[in-house]
Short mmCIF file of C-alpha atoms and ligand atoms in Angstrom, two decimals:
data_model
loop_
_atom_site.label_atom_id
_atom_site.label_comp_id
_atom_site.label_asym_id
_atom_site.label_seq_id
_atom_site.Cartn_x
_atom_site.Cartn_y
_atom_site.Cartn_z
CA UNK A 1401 76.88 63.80 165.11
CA UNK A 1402 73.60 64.05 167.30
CA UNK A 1403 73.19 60.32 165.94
CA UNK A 1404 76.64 58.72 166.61
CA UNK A 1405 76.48 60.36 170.46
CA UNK A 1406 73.35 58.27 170.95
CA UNK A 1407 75.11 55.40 169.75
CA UNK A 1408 77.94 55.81 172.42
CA UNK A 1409 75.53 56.31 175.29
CA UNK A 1410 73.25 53.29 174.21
CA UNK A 1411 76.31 51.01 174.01
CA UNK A 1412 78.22 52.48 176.88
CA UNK A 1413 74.60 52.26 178.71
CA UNK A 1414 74.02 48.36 177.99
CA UNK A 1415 77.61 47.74 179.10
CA UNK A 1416 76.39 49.32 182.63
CA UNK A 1417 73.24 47.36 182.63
CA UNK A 1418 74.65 44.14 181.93
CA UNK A 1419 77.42 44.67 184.81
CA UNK A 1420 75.12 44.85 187.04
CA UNK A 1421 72.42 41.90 185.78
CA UNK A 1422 75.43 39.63 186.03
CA UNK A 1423 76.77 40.72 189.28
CA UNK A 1424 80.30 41.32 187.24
CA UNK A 1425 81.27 43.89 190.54
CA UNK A 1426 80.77 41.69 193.37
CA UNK A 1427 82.04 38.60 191.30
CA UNK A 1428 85.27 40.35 191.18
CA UNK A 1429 85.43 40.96 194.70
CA UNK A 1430 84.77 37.58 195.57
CA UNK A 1431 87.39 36.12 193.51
CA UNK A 1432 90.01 38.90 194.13
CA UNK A 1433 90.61 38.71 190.15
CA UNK A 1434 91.11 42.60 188.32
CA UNK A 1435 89.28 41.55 185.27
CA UNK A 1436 86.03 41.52 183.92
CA UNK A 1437 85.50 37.77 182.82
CA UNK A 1438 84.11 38.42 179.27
CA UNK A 1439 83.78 35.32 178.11
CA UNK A 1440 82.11 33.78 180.61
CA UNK A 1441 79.61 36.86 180.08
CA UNK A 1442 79.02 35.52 176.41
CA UNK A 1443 78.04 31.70 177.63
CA UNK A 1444 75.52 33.30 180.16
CA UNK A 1445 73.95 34.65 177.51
CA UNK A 1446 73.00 31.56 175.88
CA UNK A 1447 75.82 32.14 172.86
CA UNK A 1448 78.27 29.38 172.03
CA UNK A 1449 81.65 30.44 172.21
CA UNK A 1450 84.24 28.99 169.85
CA UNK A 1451 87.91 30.00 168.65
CA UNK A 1452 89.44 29.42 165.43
CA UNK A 1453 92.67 30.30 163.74
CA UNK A 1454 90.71 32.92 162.26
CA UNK A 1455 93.55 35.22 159.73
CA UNK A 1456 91.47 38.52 158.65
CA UNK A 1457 89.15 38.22 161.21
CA UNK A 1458 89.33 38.97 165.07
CA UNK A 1459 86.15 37.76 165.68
CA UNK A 1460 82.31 37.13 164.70
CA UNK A 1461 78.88 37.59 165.96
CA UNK A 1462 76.26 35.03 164.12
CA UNK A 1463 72.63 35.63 165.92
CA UNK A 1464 70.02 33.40 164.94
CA UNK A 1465 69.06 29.91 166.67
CA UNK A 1466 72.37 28.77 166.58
CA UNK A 1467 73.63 31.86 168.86
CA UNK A 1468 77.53 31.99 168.19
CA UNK A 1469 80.41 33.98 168.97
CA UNK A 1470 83.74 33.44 167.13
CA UNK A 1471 87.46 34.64 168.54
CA UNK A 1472 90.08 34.33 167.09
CA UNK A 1473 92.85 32.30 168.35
CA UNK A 1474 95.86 34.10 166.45
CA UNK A 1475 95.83 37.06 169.01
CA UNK A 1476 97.26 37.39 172.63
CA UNK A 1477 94.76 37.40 175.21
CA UNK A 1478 94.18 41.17 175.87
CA UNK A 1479 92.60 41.13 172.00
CA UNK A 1480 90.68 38.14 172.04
CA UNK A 1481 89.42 39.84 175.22
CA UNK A 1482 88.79 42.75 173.81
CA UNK A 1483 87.41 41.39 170.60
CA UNK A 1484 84.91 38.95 172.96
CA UNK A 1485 83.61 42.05 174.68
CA UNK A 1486 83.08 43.78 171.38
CA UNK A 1487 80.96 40.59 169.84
CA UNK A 1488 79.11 40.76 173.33
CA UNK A 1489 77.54 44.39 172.91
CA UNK A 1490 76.24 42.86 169.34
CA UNK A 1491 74.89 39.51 171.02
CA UNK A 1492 73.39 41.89 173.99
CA UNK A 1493 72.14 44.53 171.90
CA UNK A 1494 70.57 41.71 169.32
CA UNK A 1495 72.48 43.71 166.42
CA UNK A 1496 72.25 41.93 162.96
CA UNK A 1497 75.60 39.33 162.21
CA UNK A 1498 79.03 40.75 162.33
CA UNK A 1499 82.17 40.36 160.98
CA UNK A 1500 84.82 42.25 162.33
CA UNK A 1501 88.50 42.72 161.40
CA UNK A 1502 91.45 44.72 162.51
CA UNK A 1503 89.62 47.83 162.56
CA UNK A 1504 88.09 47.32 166.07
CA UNK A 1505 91.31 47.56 167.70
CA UNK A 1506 91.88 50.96 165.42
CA UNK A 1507 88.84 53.11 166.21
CA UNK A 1508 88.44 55.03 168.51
CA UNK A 1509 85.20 54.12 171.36
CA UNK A 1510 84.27 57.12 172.27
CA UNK A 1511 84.48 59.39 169.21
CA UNK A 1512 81.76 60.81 167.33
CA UNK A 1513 83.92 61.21 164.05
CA UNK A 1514 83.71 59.75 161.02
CA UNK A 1515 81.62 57.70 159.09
CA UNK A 1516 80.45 54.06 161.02
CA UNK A 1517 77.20 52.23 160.73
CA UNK A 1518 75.08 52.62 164.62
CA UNK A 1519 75.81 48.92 165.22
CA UNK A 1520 79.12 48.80 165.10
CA UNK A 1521 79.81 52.26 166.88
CA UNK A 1522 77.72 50.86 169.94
CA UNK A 1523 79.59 47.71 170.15
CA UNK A 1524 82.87 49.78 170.36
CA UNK A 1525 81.45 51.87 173.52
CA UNK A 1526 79.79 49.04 175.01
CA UNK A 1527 83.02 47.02 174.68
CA UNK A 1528 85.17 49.99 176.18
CA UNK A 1529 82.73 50.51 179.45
CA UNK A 1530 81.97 46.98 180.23
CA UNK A 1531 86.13 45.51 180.15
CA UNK A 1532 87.02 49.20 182.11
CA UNK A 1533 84.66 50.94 184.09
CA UNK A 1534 85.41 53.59 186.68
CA UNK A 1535 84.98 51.49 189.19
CA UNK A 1536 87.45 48.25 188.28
CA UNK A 1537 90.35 50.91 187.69
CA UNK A 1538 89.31 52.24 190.98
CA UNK A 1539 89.05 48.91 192.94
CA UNK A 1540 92.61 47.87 191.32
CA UNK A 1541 94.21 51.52 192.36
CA UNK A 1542 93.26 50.86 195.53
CA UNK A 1543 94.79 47.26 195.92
CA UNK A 1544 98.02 48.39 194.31
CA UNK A 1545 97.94 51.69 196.99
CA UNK A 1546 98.56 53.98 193.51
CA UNK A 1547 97.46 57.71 193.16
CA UNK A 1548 95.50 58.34 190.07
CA UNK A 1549 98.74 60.74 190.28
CA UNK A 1550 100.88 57.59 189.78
CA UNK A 1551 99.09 56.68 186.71
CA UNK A 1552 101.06 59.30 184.47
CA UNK A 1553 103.77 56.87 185.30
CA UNK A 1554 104.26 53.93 181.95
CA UNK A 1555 105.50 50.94 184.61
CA UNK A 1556 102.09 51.41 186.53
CA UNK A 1557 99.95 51.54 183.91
CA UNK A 1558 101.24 48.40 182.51
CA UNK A 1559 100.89 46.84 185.19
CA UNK A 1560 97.71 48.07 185.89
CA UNK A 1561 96.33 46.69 182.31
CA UNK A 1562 98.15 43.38 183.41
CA UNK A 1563 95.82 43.08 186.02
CA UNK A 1564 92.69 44.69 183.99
CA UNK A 1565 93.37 41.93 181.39
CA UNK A 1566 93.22 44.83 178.63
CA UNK A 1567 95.99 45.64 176.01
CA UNK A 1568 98.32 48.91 177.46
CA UNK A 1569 97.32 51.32 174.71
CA UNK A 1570 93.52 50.42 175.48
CA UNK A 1571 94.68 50.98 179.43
CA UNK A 1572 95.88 54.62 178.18
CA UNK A 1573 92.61 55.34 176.58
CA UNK A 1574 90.43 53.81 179.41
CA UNK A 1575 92.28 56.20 182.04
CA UNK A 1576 91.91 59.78 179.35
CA UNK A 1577 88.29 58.41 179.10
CA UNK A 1578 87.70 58.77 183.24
CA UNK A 1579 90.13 61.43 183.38
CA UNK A 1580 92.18 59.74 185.22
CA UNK A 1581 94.86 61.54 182.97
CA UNK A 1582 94.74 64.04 180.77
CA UNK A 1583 94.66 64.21 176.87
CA UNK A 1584 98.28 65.05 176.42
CA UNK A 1585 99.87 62.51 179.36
CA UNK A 1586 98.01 60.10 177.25
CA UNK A 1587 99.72 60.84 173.82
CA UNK A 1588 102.67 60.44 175.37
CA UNK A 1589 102.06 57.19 176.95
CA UNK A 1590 100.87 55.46 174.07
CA UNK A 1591 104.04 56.55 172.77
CA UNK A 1592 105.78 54.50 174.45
CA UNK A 1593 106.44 50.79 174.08
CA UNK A 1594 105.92 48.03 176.65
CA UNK A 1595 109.12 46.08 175.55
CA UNK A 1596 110.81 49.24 177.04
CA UNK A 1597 108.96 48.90 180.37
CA UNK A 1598 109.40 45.13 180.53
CA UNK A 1599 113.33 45.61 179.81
CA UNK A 1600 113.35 48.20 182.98
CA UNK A 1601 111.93 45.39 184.90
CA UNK A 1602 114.03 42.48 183.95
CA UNK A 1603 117.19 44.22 184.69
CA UNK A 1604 119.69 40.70 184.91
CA UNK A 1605 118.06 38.78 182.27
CA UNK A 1606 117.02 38.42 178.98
CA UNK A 1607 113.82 36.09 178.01
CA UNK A 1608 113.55 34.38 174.74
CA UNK A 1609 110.93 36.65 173.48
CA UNK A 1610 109.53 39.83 174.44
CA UNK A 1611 105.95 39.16 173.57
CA UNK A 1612 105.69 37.53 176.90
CA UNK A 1613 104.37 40.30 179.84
CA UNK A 1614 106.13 41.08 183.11
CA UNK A 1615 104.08 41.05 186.51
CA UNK A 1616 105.98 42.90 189.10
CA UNK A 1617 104.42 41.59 192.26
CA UNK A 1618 104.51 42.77 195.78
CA UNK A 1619 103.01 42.60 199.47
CA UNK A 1620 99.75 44.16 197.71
CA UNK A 1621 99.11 41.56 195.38
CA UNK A 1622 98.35 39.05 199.00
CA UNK A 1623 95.37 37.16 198.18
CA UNK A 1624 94.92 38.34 194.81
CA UNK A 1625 94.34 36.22 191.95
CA UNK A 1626 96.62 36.84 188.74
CA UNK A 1627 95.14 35.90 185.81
CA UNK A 1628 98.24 35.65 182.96
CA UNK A 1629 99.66 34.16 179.91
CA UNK A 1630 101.58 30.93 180.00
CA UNK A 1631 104.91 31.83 179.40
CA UNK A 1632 104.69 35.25 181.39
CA UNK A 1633 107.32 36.83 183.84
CA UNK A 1634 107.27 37.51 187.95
CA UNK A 1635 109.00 39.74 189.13
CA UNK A 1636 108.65 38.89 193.03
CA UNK A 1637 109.55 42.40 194.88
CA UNK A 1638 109.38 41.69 198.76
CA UNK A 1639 111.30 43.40 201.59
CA UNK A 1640 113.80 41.59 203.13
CA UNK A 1641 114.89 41.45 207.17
CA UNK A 1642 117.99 39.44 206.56
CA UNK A 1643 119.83 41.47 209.21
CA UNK A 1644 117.37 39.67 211.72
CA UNK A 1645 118.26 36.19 209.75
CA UNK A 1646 114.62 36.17 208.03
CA UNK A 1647 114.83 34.78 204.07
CA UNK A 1648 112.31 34.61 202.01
CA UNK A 1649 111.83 31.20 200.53
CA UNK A 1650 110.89 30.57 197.09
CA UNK A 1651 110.99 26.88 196.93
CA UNK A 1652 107.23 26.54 196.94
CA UNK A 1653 107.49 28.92 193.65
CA UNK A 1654 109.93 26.16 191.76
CA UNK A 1655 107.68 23.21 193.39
CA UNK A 1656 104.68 24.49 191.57
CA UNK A 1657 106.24 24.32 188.34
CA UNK A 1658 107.55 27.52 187.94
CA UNK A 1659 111.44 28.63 186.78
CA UNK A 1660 113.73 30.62 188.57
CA UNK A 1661 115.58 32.68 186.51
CA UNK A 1662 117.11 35.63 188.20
CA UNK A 1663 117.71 36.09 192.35
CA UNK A 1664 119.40 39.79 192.72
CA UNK A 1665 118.99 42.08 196.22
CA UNK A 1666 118.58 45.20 196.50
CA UNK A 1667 119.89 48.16 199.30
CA UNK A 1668 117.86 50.38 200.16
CA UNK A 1669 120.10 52.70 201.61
CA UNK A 1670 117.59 54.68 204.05
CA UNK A 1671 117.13 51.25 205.28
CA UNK A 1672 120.50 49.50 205.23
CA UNK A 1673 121.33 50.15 208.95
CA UNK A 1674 118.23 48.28 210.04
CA UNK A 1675 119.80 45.31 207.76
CA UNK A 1676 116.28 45.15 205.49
CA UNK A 1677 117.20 45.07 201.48
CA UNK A 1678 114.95 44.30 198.66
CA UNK A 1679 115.08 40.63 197.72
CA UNK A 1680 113.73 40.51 193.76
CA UNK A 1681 113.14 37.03 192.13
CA UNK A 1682 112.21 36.60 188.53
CA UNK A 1683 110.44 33.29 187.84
CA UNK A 1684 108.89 31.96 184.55
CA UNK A 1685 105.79 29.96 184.27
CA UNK A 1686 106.60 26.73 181.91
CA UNK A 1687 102.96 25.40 181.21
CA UNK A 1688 98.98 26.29 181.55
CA UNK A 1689 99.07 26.80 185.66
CA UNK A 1690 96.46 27.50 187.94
CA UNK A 1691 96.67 27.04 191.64
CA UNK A 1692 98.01 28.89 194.48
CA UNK A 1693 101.41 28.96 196.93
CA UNK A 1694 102.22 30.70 200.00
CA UNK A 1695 105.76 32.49 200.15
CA UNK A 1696 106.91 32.92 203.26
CA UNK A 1697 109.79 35.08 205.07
CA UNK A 1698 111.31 32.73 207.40
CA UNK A 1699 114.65 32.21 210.01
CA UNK A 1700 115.98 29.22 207.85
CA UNK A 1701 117.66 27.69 211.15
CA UNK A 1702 114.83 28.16 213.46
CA UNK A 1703 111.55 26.35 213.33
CA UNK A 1704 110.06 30.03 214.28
CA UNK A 1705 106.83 31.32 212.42
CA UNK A 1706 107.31 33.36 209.67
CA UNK A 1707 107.79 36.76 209.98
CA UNK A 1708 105.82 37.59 207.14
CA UNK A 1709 103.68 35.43 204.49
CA UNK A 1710 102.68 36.31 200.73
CA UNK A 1711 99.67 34.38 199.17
CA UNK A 1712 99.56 34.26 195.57
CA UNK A 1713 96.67 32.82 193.62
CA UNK A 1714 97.07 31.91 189.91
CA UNK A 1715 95.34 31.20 186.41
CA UNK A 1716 97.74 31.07 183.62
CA UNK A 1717 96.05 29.68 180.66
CA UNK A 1718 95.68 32.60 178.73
CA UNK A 1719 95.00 33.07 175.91
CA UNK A 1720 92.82 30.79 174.57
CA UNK A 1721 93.37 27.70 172.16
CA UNK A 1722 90.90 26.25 169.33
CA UNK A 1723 87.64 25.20 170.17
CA UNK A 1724 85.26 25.35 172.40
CA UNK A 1725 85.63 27.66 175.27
CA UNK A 1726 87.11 25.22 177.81
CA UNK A 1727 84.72 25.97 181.13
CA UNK A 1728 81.44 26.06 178.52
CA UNK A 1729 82.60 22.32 176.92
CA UNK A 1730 82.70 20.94 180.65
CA UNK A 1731 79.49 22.30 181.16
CA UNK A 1732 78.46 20.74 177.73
CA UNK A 1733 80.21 17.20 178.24
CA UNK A 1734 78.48 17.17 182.04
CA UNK A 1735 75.28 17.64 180.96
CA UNK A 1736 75.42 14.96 178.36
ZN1 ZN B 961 81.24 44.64 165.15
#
């Protein structure tokens, strides 16, 4: 027991360590992203990064001098994610070569149970701290304006591991961990399923699949940069003052490449008299995007300013395909 506690605090220790050699805080803050970028992590540390269609495997750690991490490719992003930060600990802690399955995603980081070689029980905590520390949940509560109070609610913490880039039941654990919430408030959000959430929040339509996630987005997403899957959802929640004429105008959303799917208002009743509703768009992204558009609330027949403006800044080319990690084969193909 005395053992496997040591384990936890070395890996959760590294994780902290490493944060701070790479700058990983003020990174974030520079680029407005939520998300620690793991993989990025793994090419500054001199390892090549590759994913295959790996089947039992999730991912590898091969040390040596041919430094290699391998993800697999048959996983949505929040596991490849997860599986890079786990093969990071091993490549950061110089552990011996790894193989790891399934059984990652299973244990649990931060328990002193059971029967688990040192190695692998540090990777587990080191992966845990360094994708959520305290401080990322705390820097995206504070964009989104939620109460750790709020966070016993399922819609906000899915969205909140949207924007953390982690799986929802690893969100769940990450806020017990930080007691954020409380052992039982946990159980029963892990009990629930995000298909349910996303069905809440697509009220009007139905998408092909439901593997795809849901972004609700709203005023206090301005500036921020959403990193997402291809074929994810918007929802686009912005207050309305169409009893003063202003629209908001989603053209620039359809220009970009983007679908349109559903256009619904909403009253708000305690606000109905001052003619503001609550316009919702739901828009689908068709391909790998990245870029950025400005929505804007406008008076459609007057060449006025707009009353109010939304930035939103994108990067949907999660997750990633076979190969080389794309950003470290530019740097490759460069330099040659
Ligand atoms: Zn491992």
């Amino acid at each position: 027991m005395a053992d496997n506690r040591a384990a936890i605090l070395t890996g959760a220790k590294a994780a902290h360590t490493l944060h701070r050699d790479l700058g990983i805080k003020e990174q974030i803050e520079r680029s407005g992203g939520g998300r620690v970028d793991v993989f990025g992590a793994i090419a500054k540390l001199g390892a090549t990064l590759m994913f295959q269609p790996l089947d039992k495997l999730l991912g590898a750690y091969l040390p040596g001098d041919e430094l290699g991490v391998l993800i697999t490719t048959k996983r949505p992003l929040p596991v490849q994610r997860f599986t890079g930060a786990h093969e990071l600990g091993h490549l950061y802690m110089q552990h011996e070569p790894s193989l790891d399955d399934d059984n990652i995603l299973r244990r649990a980081p931060f328990s002193t149970a059971g029967r688990l070689n040192r190695q692998e029980r540090e990777a587990d905590a080191f992966a845990s701290m360094f994708l959520t520390p305290a401080w990322l949940l705390a820097l995206n509560l504070e964009r989104q304006r939620w109460t750790a109070r709020g966070l016993s609610d399922p819609p906000h913490v899915y969205q909140l591991s949207l924007r953390l880039g982690t799986s929802y039941r690893a969100t769940c654990y990450a806020l017990e961990r930080h007691k954020v919430i409380s052992r039982d408030q946990c159980v029963h959000l892990v009990d629930i399923e995000p298909k349910e959430i996303k069905q809440q929040l697509l009220v009007g339509y139905e998408p092909p699949d439901w593997r795809s996630d849901v972004w609700l987005l709203t005023e206090h997403d301005q500036g921020a940069l959403i990193e997402g899957g291809r074929n994810d959802l918007f929802v686009v929640r912005l207050r309305e003052n169409s009893g003063a004429g202003y629209l908001w105008n989603f053209d620039q959303l359809r220009d970009a490449g983007f679908a349109l799917v559903h256009d619904d208002r909403e009253e708000d009743n305690a606000e109905a008299i001052g003619g503001i509703l609550t316009r919702k768009v739901t828009a689908r992204s068709e391909d790998r995007v990245q870029g950025q558009i400005t929505l804007q609330e406008t008076r459609p027949w007057l060449a006025d300013a707009p009353l109010h403006e939304l930035l939103l800044r994108y990067d949907l080319r999660g997750p990633e395909s076979p190969g080389m990690w794309e950003p470290e084969l530019k740097r490759v193909l460069q330099a040659a």
